[in-house]
Each structure stands twice: as structure tokens, then as C-alpha cells.
Coordinates of C-alpha atoms in Angstrom, one line a residue:
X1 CA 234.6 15.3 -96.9
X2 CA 233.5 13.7 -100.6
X3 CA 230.2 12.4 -98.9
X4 CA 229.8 15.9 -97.2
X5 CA 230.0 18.0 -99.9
X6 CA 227.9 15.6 -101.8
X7 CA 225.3 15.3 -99.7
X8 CA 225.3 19.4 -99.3
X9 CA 225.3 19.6 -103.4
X10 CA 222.3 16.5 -103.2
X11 CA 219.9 19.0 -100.5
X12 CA 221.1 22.2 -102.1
X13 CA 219.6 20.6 -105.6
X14 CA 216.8 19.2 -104.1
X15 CA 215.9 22.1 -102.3
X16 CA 215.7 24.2 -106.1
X17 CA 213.8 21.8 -107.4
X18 CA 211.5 22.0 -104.4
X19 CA 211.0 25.6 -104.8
X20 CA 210.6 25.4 -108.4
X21 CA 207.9 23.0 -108.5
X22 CA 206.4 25.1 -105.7
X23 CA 206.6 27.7 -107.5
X24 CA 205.0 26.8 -110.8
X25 CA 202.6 25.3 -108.9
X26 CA 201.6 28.6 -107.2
X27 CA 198.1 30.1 -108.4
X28 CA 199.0 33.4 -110.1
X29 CA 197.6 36.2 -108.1
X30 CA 194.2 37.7 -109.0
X31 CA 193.9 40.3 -111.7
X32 CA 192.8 43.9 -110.1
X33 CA 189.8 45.5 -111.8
X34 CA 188.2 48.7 -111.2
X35 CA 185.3 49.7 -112.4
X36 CA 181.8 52.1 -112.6
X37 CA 178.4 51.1 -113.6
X38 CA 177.5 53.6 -116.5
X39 CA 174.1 54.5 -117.2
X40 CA 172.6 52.2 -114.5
X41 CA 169.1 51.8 -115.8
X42 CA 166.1 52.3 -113.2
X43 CA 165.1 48.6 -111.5
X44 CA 162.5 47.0 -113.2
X45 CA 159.7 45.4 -111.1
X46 CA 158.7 42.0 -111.7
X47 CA 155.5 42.3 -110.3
X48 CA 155.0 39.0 -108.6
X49 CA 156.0 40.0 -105.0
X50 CA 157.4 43.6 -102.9
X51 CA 161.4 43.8 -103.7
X52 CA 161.8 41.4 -106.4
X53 CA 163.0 42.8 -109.9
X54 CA 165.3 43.1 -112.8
X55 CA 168.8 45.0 -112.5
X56 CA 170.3 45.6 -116.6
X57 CA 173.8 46.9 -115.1
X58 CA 176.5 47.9 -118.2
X59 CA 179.9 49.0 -116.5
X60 CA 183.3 49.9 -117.6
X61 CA 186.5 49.0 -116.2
X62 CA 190.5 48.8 -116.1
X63 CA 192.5 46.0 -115.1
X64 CA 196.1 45.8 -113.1
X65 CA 198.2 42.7 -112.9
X66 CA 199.0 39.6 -115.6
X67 CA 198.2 39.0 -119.1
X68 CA 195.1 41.3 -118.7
X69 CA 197.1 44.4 -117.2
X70 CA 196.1 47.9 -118.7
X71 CA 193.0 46.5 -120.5
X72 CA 189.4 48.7 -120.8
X73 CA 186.3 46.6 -120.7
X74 CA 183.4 47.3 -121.4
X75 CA 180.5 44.6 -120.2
X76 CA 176.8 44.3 -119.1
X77 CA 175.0 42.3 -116.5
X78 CA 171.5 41.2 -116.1
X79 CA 170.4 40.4 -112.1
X80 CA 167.3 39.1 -111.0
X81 CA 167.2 40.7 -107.4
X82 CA 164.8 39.9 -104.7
X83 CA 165.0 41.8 -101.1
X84 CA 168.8 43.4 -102.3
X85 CA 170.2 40.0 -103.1
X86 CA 171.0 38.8 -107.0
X87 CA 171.3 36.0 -108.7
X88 CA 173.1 36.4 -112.7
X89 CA 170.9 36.0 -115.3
X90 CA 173.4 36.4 -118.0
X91 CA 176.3 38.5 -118.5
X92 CA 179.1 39.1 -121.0
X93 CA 181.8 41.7 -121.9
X94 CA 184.6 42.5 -124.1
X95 CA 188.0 43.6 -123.2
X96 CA 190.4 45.5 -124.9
X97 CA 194.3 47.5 -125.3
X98 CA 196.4 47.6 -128.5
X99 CA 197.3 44.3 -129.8
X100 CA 195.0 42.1 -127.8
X101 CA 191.0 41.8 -127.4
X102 CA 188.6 39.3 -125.2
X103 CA 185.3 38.3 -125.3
X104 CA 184.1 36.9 -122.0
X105 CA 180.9 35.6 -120.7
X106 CA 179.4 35.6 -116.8
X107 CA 177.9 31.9 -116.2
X108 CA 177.0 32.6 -112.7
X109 CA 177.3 34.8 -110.2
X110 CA 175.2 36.3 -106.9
X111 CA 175.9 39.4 -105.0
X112 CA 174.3 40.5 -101.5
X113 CA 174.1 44.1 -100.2
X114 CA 176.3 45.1 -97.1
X115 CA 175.2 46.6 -93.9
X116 CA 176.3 48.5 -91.1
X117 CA 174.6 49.8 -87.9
X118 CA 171.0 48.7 -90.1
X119 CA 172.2 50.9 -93.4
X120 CA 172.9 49.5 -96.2
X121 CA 176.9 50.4 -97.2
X122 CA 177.6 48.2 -100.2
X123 CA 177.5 44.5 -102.0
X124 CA 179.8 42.1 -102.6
X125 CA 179.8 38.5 -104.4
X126 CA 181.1 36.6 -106.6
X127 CA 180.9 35.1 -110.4
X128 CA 182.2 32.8 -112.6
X129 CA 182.8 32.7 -116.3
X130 CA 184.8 31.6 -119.5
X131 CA 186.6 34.0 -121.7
X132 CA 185.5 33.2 -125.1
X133 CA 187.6 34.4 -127.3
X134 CA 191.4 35.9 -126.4
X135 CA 193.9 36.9 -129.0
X136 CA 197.1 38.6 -129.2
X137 CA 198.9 38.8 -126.2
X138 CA 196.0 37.2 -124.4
X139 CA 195.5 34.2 -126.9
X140 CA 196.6 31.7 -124.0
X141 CA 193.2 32.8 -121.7
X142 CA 191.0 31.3 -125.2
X143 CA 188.2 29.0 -123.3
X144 CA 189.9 29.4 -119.9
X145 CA 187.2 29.0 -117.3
X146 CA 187.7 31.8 -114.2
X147 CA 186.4 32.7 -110.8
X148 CA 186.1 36.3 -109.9
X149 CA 185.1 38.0 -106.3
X150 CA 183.8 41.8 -106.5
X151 CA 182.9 44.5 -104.0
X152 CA 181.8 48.0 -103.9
X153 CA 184.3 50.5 -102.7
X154 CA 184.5 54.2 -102.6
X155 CA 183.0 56.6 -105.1
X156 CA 180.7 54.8 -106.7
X157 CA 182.8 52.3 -107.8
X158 CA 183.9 48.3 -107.0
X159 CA 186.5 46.3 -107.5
X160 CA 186.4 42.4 -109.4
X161 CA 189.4 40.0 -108.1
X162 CA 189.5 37.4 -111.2
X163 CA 191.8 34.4 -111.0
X164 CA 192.2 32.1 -114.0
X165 CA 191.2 28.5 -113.2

């Protein structure tokens, strides 16, 4: 009975610690961002070839979910678009709610447009970046690298999934 109960106690602790490690290990889920381009300036041709230009795209967004929840940014990007496909040029943002602020910077990043039945219906892509300065309740994210997917979706608007690397 000793060596059943033991061994019962033995898998019953073993399986906790299992499921704790698994669970610190698990990648915290992406933080939820909605947001509007504001004042979208008018593409800017480049003048070497049809469809390639410049895209200066300032946008303003809230976020949902971990140590960035309820925060207002406020960022810009530069593209440099050829035939509806960009590449980053440089981008940066701050974001902001009472007792915290972060500065972030886009490194890279490359979006293509969407289609449907030969119309264009969107873009999506994806980015990556360092937050450059964090403090207050977001001190922790301070020169924490991240990877972020965005997509257009209704009104105007798109969404940027961002996981913390």
C-alpha cells in the first residue's frame, strides 16, 4: 500500500512540475492592436519605373492583452512600395496610458496587398522591432526585441498581433 501511495504522490508531483515548466515555458499570447492610418499622405513616385514609390503612413492605435493592455500609440511608417508590395524603410512609435510610456522602433518589416476574384481587398505582413525605452508598468519590455503580424480589416482599419521575443 506504502509503495502505492508513494508512487501515486511521486506521478502526482511529477506531473505539477510537468505542467509548470510547460507552463512557464508557454509563449505569452500576442498583444491585440487596432489601429487607423491618420492623415495618410498622397504616394510619392519615385520616378525610376511605373508603380514604385514612397508610402509616409502615421497611424494611431489601442492595444488589448498583457503588459501593453489599454495603451494609445501613436507611430509612423515609411514604405518603399513597388507594384503594391513594401518593404520598411524605417519606422518608430511611442506608446502611452497613465503610469507607463514606450518608445519602439520598426527594424523590418514587408507587407503585400490582398486579392480576391482580381480586386484588390487588403494587405497583410509582418515586422519586427525593439522597444527602446519602457517604463513604469512596462519597464520589463526595455530593449526587448519583438515580432509582429498585421492585416487590414474592416472600416478602414487593421489589426498588429505583436509577441515579445
Amino acid at each position: 500500500m506504502r509503495t502505492s501511495t508513494a508512487a501515486s504522490a511521486y506521478a502526482a508531483v511529477s506531473l505539477a512540475i510537468l505542467c509548470f515548466d510547460s507552463a512557464a515555458q508557454a509563449p505569452a499570447p500576442p498583444i491585440r492592436s487596432t489601429c487607423q492610418n491618420v492623415g495618410v499622405a498622397a504616394p510619392e513616385p519615385l520616378g525610376d519605373r511605373e508603380g514604385h514609390f514612397l508610402s509616409v503612413g502615421p497611424y494611431s492605435c489601442v492595444s488589448q492583452g498583457g503588459v501593453l493592455d489599454g495603451t494609445v500609440s501613436s507611430g509612423m511608417n515609411i514604405w518603399d512600395v513597388d507594384k503594391g508590395a513594401g518593404v520598411l524603410v524605417t519606422g518608430n512609435g511611442v506608446m502611452r496610458k497613465p503610469g507607463m510610456m514606450v518608445v519602439f522602433t520598426v527594424t523590418e518589416g514587408s507587407y503585400a496587398l490582398t486579392m480576391a476574384d482580381g480586386k484588390v481587398t487588403g494587405f497583410a505582413g509582418s515586422a519586427k522591432g525593439v522597444y527602446k525605452l519602457a517604463t513604469g508598468s512596462a519597464a520589463s519590455l526595455s530593449g526587448k526585441a519583438y515580432t509582429a503580424r498585421f492585416r487590414s480589416i474592416d472600416r478602414g482599419q487593421f489589426v498588429i498581433e505583436t509577441t515579445v521575443d
